[in-house]
XYZ file of C-alpha atoms in Angstrom:
639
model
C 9.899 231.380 68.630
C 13.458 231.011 70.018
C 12.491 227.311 71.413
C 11.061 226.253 67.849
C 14.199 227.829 66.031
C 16.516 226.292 68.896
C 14.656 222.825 68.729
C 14.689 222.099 65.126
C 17.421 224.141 63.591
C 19.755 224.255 66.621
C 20.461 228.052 66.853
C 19.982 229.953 69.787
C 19.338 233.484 67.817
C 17.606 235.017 64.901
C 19.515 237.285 62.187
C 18.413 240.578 61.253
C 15.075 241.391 60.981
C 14.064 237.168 61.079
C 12.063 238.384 64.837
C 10.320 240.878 63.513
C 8.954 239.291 60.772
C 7.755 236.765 62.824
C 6.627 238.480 65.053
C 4.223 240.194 62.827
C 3.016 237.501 61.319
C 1.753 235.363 64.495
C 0.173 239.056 65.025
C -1.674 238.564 61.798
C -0.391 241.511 60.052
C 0.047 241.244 55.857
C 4.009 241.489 56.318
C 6.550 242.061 53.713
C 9.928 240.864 54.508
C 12.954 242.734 52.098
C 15.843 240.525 53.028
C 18.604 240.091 50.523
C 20.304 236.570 49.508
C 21.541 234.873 52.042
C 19.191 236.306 54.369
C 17.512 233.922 55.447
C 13.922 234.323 54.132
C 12.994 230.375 54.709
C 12.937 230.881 58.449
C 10.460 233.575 58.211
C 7.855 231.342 57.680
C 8.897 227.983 58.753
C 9.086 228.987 62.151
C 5.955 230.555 62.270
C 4.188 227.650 60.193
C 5.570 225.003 63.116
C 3.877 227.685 65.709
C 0.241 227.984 64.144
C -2.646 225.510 63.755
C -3.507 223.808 60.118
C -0.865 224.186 57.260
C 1.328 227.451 55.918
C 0.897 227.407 51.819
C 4.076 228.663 50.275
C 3.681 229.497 46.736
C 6.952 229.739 44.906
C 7.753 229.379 41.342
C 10.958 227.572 42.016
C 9.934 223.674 41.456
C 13.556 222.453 41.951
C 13.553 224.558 44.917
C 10.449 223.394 46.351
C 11.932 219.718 46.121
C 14.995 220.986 48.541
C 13.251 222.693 51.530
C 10.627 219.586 51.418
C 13.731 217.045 51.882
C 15.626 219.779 54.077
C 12.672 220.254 56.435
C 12.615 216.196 56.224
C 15.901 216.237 56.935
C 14.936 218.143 61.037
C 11.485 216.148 61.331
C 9.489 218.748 59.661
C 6.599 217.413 57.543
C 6.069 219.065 54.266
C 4.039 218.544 51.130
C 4.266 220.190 47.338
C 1.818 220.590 44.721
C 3.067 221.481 41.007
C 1.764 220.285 37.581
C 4.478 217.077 37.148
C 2.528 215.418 39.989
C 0.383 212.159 39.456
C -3.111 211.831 40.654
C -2.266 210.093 43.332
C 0.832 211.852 44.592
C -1.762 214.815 44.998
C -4.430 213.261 46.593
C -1.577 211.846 49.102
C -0.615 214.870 49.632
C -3.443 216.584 50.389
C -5.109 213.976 52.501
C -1.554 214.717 54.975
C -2.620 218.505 55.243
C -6.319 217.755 56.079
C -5.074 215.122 58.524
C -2.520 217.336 59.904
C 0.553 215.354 59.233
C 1.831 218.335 56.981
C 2.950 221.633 58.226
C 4.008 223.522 55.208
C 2.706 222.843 51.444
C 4.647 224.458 49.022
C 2.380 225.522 45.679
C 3.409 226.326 42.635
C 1.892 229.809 40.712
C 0.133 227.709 37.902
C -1.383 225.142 40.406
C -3.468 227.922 41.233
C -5.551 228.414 37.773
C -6.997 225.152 38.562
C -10.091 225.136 39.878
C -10.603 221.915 40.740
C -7.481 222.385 42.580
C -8.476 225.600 44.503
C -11.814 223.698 45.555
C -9.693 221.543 47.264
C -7.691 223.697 49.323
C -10.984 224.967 50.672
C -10.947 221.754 52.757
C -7.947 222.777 54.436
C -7.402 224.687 57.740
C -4.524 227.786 56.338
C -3.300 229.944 58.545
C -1.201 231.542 56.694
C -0.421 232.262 52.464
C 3.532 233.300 51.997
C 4.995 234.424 48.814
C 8.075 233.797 47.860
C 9.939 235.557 45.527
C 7.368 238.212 45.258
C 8.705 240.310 42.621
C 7.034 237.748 40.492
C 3.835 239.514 40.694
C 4.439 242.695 39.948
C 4.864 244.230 36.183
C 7.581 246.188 36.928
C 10.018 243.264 37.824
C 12.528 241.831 36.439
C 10.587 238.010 36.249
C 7.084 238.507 36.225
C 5.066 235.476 36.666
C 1.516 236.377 35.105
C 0.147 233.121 37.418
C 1.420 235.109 40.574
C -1.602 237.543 40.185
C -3.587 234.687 40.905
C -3.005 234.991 44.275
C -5.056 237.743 45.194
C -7.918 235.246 44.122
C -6.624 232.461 46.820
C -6.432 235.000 49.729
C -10.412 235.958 48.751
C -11.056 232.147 48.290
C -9.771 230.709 51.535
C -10.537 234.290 53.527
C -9.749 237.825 53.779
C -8.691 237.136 57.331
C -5.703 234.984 56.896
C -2.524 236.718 56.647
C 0.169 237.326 53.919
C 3.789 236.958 54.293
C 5.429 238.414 50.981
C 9.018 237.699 50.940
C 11.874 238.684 48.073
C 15.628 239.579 48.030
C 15.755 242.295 45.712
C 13.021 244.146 45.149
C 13.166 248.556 43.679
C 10.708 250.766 45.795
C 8.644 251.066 42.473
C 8.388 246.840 42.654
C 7.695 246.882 46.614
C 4.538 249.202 46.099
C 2.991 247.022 43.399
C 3.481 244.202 45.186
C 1.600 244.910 47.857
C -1.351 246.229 45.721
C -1.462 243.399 44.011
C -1.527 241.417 47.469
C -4.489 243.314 48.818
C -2.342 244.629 51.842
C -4.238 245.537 55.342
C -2.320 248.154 57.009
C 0.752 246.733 55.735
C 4.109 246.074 57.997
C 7.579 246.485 56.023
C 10.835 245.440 57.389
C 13.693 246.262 54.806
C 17.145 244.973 55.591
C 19.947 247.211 53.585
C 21.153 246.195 50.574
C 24.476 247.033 51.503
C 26.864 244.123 51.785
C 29.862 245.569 53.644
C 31.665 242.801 53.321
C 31.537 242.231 49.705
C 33.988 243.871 47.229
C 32.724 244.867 43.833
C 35.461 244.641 41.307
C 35.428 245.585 37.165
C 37.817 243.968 35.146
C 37.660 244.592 31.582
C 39.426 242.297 28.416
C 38.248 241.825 25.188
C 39.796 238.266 25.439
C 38.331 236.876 29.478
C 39.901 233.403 29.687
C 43.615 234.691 30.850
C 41.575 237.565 33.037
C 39.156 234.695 34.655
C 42.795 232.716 34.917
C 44.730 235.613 36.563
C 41.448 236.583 38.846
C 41.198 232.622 40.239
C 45.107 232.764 40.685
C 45.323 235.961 42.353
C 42.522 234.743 45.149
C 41.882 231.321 47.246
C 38.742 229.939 48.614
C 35.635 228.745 47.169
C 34.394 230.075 44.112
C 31.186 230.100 41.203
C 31.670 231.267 38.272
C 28.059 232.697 36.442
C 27.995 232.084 32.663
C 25.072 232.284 30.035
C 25.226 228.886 28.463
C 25.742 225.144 29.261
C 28.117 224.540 26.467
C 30.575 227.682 28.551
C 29.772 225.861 31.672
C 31.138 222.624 30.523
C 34.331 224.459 28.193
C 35.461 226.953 31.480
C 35.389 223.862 33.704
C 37.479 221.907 31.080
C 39.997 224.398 30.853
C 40.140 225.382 34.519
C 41.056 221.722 35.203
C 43.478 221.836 32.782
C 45.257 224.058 34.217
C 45.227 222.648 38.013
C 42.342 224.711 39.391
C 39.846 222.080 40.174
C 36.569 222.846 38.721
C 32.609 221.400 37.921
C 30.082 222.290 35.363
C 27.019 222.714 37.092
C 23.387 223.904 34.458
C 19.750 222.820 34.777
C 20.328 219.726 31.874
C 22.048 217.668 34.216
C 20.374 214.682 35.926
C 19.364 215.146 39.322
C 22.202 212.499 40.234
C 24.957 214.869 38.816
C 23.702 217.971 40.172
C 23.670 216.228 43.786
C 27.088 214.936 43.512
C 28.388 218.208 41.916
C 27.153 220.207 44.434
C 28.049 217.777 47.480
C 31.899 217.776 46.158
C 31.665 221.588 46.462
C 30.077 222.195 49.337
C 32.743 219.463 51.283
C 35.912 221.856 49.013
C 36.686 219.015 46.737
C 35.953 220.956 44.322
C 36.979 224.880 44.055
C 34.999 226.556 41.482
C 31.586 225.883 40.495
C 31.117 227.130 36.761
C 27.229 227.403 36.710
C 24.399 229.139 34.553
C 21.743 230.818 36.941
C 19.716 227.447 37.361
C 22.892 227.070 40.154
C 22.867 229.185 43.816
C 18.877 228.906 44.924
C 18.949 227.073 47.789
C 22.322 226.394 48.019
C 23.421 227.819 51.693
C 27.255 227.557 51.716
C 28.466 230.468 53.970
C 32.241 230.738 53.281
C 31.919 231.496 49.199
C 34.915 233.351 48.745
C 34.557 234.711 45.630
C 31.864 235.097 42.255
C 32.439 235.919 39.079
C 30.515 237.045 36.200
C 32.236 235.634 33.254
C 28.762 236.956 31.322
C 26.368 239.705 32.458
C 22.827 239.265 33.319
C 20.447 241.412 32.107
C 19.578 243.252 35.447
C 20.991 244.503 38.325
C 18.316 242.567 40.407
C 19.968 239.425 38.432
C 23.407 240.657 39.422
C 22.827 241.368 43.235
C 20.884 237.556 43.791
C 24.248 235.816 42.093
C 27.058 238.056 43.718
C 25.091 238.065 47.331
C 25.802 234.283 47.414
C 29.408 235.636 48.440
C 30.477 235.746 51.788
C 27.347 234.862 53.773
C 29.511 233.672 56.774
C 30.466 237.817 57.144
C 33.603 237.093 56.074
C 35.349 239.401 53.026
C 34.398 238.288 50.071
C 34.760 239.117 46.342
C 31.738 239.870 43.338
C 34.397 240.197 39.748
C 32.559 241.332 36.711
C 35.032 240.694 33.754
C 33.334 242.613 30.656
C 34.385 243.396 27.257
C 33.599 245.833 24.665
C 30.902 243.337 22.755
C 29.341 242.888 26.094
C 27.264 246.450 25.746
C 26.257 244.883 22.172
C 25.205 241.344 23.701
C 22.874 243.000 26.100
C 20.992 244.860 23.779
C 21.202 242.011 21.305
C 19.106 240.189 24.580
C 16.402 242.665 24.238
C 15.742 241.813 20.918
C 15.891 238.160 21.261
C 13.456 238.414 24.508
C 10.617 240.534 22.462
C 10.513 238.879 19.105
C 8.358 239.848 16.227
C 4.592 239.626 17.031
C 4.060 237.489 13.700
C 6.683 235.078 14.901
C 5.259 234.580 18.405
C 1.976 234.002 16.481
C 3.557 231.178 14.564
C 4.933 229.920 17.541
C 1.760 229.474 19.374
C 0.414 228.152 16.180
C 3.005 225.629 15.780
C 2.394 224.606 19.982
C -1.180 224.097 18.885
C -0.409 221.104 16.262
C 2.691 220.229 18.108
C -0.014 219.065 20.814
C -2.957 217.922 18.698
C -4.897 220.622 20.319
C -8.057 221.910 18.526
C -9.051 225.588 17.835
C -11.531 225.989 20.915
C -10.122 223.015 23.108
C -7.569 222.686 25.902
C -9.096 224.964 28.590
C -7.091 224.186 31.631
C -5.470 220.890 30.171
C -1.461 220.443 31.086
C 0.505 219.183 28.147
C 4.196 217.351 28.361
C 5.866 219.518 26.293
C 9.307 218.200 24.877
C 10.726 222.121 23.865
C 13.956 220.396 21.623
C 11.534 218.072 19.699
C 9.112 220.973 18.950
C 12.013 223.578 18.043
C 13.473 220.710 15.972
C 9.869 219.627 14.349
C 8.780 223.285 13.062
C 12.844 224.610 12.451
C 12.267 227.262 15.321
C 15.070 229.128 17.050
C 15.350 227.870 20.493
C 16.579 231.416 22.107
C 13.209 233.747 20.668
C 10.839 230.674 20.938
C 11.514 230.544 24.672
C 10.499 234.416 24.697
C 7.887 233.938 22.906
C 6.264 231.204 25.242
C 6.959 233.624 28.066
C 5.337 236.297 26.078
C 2.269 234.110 25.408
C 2.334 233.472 29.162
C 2.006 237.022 30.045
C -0.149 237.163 28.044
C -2.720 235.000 29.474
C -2.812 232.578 26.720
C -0.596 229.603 28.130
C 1.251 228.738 30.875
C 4.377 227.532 29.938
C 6.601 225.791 32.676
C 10.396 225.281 32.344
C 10.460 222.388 34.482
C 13.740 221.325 35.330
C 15.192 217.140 35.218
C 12.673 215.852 38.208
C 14.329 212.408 40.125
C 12.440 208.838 39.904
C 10.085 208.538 42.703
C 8.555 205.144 44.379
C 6.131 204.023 46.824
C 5.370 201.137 47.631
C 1.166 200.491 47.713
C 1.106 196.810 48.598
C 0.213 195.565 51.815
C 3.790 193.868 53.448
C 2.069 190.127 54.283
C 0.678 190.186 49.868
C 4.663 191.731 49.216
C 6.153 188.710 50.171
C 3.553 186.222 48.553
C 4.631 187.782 45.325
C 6.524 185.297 42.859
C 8.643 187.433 40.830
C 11.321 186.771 38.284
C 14.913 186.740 39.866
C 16.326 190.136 38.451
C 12.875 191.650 40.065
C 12.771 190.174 43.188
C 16.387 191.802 43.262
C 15.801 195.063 42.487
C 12.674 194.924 44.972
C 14.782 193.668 47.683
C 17.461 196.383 46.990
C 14.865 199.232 47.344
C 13.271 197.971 50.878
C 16.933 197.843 51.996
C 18.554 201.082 50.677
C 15.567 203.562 50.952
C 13.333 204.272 54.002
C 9.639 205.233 54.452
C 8.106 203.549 51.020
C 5.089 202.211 52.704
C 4.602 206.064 53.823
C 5.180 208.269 51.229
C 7.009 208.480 47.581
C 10.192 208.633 47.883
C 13.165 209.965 45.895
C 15.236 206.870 44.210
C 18.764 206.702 41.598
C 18.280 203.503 39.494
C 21.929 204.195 38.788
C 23.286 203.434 42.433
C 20.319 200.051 42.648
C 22.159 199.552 39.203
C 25.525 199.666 40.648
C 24.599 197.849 43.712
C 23.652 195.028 42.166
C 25.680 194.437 39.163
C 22.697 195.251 36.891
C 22.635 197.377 33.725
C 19.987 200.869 34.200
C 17.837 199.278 31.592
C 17.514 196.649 33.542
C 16.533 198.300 36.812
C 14.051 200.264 35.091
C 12.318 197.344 33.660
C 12.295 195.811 36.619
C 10.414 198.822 38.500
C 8.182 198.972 35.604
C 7.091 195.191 35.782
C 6.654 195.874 40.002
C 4.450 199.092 38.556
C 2.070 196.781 36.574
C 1.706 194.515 39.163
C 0.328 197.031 41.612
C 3.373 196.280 44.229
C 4.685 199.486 43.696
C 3.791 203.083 42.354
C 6.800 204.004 40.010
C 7.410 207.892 38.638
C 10.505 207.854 36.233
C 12.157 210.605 35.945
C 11.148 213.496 33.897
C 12.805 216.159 31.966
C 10.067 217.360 30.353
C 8.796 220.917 30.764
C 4.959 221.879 30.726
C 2.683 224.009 28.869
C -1.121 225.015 30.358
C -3.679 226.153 28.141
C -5.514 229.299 30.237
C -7.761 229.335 27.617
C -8.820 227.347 24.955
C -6.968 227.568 21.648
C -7.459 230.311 19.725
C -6.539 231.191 16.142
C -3.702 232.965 15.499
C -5.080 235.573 14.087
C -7.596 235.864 16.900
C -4.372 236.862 19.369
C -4.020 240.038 20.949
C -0.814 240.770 22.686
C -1.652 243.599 24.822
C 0.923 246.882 25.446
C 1.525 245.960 28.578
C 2.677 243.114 27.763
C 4.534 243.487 24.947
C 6.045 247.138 24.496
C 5.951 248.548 27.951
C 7.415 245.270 29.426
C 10.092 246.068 26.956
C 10.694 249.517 27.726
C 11.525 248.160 31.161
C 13.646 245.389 30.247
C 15.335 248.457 28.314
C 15.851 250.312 31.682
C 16.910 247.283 33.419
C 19.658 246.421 31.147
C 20.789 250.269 30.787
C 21.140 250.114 34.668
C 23.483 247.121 34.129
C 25.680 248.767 31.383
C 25.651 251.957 34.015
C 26.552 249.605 36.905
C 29.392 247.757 34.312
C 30.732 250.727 32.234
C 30.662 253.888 34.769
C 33.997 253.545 35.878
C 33.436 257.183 37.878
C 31.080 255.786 40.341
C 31.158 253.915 43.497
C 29.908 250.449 42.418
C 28.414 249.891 45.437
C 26.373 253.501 45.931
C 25.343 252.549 42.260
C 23.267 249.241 43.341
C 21.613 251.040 46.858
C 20.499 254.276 44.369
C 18.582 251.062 42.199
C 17.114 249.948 45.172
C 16.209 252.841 46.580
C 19.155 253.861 48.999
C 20.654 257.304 49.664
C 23.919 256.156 50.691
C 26.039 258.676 52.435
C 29.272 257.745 51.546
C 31.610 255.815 48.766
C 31.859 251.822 50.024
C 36.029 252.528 49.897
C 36.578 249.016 48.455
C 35.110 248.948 44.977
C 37.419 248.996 42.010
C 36.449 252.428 41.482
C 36.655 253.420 44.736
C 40.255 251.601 44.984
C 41.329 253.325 42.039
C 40.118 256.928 43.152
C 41.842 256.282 46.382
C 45.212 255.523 44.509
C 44.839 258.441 42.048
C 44.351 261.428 45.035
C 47.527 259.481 46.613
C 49.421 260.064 43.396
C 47.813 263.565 43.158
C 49.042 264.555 47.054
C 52.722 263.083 46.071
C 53.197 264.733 42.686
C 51.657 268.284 44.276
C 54.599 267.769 46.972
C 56.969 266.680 44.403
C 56.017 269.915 42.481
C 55.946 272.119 45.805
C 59.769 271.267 46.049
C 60.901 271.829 42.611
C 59.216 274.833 41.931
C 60.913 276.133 46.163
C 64.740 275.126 44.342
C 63.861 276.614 41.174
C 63.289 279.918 42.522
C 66.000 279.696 45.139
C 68.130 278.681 41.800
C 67.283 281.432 40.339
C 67.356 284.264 43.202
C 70.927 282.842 44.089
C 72.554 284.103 40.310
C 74.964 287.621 40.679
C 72.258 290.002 40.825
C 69.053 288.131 41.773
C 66.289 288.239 39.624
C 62.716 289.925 39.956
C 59.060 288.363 39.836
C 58.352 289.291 36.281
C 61.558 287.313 35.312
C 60.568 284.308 37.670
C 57.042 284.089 36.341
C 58.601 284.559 32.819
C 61.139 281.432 33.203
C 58.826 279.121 35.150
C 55.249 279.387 33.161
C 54.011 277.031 31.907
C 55.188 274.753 34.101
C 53.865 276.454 36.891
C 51.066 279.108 37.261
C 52.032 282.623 38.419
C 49.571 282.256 41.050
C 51.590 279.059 42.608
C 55.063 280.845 41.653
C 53.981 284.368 43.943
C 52.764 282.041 46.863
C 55.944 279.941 46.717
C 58.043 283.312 46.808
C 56.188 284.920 49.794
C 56.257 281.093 51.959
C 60.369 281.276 51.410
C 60.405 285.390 52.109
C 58.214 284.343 55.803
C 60.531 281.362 56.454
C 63.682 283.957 55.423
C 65.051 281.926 52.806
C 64.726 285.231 50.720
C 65.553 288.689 50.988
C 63.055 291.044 48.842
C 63.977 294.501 48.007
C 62.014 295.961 45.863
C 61.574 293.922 42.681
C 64.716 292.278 43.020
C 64.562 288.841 45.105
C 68.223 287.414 46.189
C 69.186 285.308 48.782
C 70.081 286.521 51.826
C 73.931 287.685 52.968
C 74.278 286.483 48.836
């Protein structure tokens, strides 16, 4: 293990827990590996995948993701392949033909690849030795993002054999999730490592204003060091960013719209501290391994503390102290609930919606079994007047329910390969601003007579002086002529018909589905208000008791915890404060002509002080002979 991890990723160790995982798995125990973000989950199963015979299948619903560990594990000499639905024909085939001929180690799947069968037929043909799951939470009912392909997998581990092992990996997970995941996974004498959720480094700080942009201003001012900032939206991505920069604090949008070009040189700038603050939806942080993040902040709240411990755990991976800053305001409570409603929309209007998908696709009542549609979701909102925000749920609703499966497929990059033999390249006679652009891609990209490979017709555009129109029409005129295989890019997502079309009145959303899932999305977002509004309780004892912790102490560095420290320090000075003034009132007193007695001292000091505290003070001065008593008189003694 040590020599694989030491060979291709240069590190003479393992973190926490990484061993033991592996360990179990070249055992061939069904393992389930609890490590939080930042972790270090990949590892778990590259390692072992480099270490057994035939190919490791990775299913993980991440597609953008997918496309990063492939180039990553690239990047060390590590063969990989991935199968989702925005493949061509012949990118699959390709693909598959490198597991079966061993030149892949790892094929990473996506959920819906596996309700094809055609698909699953083929992975028969493959030697797998072993199925991980990433982000496992996915399959279970209980979680926060419940994938209704994920319970597919069950099927796959009877289909390619009982025998080969699971790996089941996700970063935050309750102890009611855990359990159904492993039912659903058909665990054999299961093996559990659990890393703590607690993040001892990380600070958990409240900040509440009804107005954020001066708090998110003071907040960036008041701290140094690299920074995200979570919102909801693209449009707040792009306006924080704007007036960040405005005032001197260098900042980039970063959300799922932007073309694969932008998000690369975004995120480069970042990474290399050109760039301080990332503002970013939640389509920003998977996959992105930058240790020394010195601060997040949550300019909007998620809907779920599993949300909220993913995004803040991409502080401070390096060990260092690090800050998580929620800045809420009073109409945040309302905007959560408001959430609930827009997720679980009438039933009628998610039967309108599937409906309208149905025409929107020329699909026929009773056709479309197992067919994958482009499916432009702007167009088809615009088309049939639908509200983007509920239509979304009610796709995802549809989903769960078994009807569809609808795929949010992020912008995907141009791809080429080139399938023309060199020696009948070179015979070609092409038109000048083609032979260019041909040239230009043989110089500046590698490995084309191998394999597809990612290409920017913006920097062949720049390169040669050329407009992007004309690039593309170039590739497109090498594409007919069978010199080239050409993918533009995408931004389409995808929608899967499970079954065939139905009518609408024929659809049957079950309970489980519809009102139980929202009675937990309920829960989940009345743990966040808990976690945002309790200002009693250690914010950091609140997330372990989610997860399942029994934490023994307060963390002693969460705003609450900060301020309850403050307040007993207050407390201990005004109770000494109050010690002496009460000892030179009394003294005051017993030093008139005469004295005075108890009933007089009580009388003259209540309410300021309790007879109790007045009697105790009296007897500490009368020990310490500051006093004389005689009888009920108390003077001062020689007075």
């Amino acid at each position: 293990m040590r020599s694989v991890l030491k060979q291709y990723w240069g590190y003479d160790s393992f973190r926490p827990l990484q061993e033991d995982i592996i360990s179990s798995v070249l055992e061939g125990h069904d393992t389930l590996g609890l490590l939080p973000t930042g972790g270090g989950k990949s590892l778990t199963f590259q390692v072992p995948a480099l270490m057994l015979p035939g190919v490791t299948l990775v299913v993980t619903p991440l597609i953008s993701l997918m496309k990063d560990q492939v180039d990553n594990l690239a990047d060390r000499g590590i063969r990989a392949v991935l199968f989702h639905s925005g493949l061509t024909p012949r990118e699959k085939d390709l693909a598959l033909t490198r597991c079966r001929i061993g030149k892949a180690k790892i094929a990473y799947v996506s959920p819906e690849r596996l309700q094809n069968e055609r698909f699953l037929a083929e992975l028969r043909s493959l030697t797998v030795s072993l199925i991980v799951v990433d982000e496992a939470h996915c399959i279970s009912q209980w979680g926060y993002d419940f994938r209704p392909s994920y319970l597919r997998i069950s099927s796959l581990r009877r289909l390619l054999g009982p025998d080969i092992p699971v790996l089941a990996l996700t970063a935050s997970a309750t102890p009611e999730v855990t359990a159904d995941i492993m039912k659903h996974l058909a665990f054999r004498e299961p093996r559990v490592y659990a890393k703590s959720f607690t993040r001892d480094n990380l600070s958990y700080i409240l900040r509440y204003a009804d107005v954020k942009e001066p708090m998110l201003m003071r907040v960036l001012q008041a701290t140094t060091g690299s920074t995200i900032v979570y919102v909801r939206s693209r449009r707040r991505t792009r306006e924080l960013a704007s007036l960040l920069a405005e005032a001197g604090i260098s900042a980039e949008a970063y959300h799922a719209g932007l073309l694969p070009e932008d998000k690369e040189l975004r995120q480069d700038r970042w990474k290399r501290d050109e760039v301080r603050v990332m503002v970013a939806t939640n389509a920003f942080g998977m996959g992105i391994d930058k240790p020394d993040v010195r601060l997040v902040v949550h300019y909007d709240l998620p809907s779920s503390l599993e949300e909220y411990y993913q995004e803040a755990g991409r502080g401070g991976r390096d060990g260092k102290e690090s800050l998580a800053v929620v800045i809420a305001s009073k109409r945040d409570k309302a905007l959560l609930t408001r959430r609930v409603n827009e997720a679980f929309p009438p039933k009628d209007f998610i039967a309108r919606v599937y409906e309208c998908a149905g025409n929107f696709l020329n699909v026929a009542v009773g056709e479309g079994y197992n067919s994958v549609y482009e499916f432009n979701f702007t167009l088809f909102c615009s088309t049939f007047s639908l509200p983007p925000v509920p239509t979304v749920s009610a796709l995802n609703i549809l989903t769960r329910a078994g009807y569809i499966e609808y795929i949010e497929e992020t912008t995907s990059r141009s791809r080429v390969m080139v399938i023309m033999r060199r020696d009948a390249l070179y015979d070609l006679t092409l038109d000048p601003t083609v032979e260019e652009v041909m040239q230009c891609l043989l110089r500046a990209y590698t490995g084309l007579f191998a394999d597809y490979v990612y290409i920017s017709e913006l920097l062949i555009a720049e390169r040669l002086r050329l407009s992007s129109e004309q690039v593309y029409q170039a590739l497109l005129t090498l594409s007919r002529l069978h010199a080239i295989h050409y993918v533009p890019r995408a931004t389409t997502p995808y929608l899967v018909y499970t079954t065939s079309r139905e009518e609408p009145r024929h659809l049957i959303i079950p309970l489980e589905v519809y009102e139980r899932q929202r009675e937990r999305m309920e829960q989940r977002v009345n743990a966040m208000k808990e976690f945002t509004f309790n200002a009693t309780t250690c914010r950091a004892n609140t997330l372990l008791r989610y997860f399942g912790e029994s934490p023994a102490e307060p963390c002693g560095k969460c705003d609450v915890c900060r301020a309850n420290r403050k307040a007993q320090a207050h407390r201990a000075s005004a109770t000494v404060s109050t010690g002496i003034d009460l000892e030179k009132s009394i003294l005051y007193q017993a030093s008139q002509p005469g004295g005075t007695d108890l009933k007089k001292l009580i009388a003259n000091l209540t309410p300021s002080y309790t007879s109790e505290e007045i009697i105790t003070t009296v007897r500490t001065l009368a020990d310490h002979g500051q006093l004389a008593l005689s009888g009920i008189r108390i003077t001062i003694p020689g007075a």
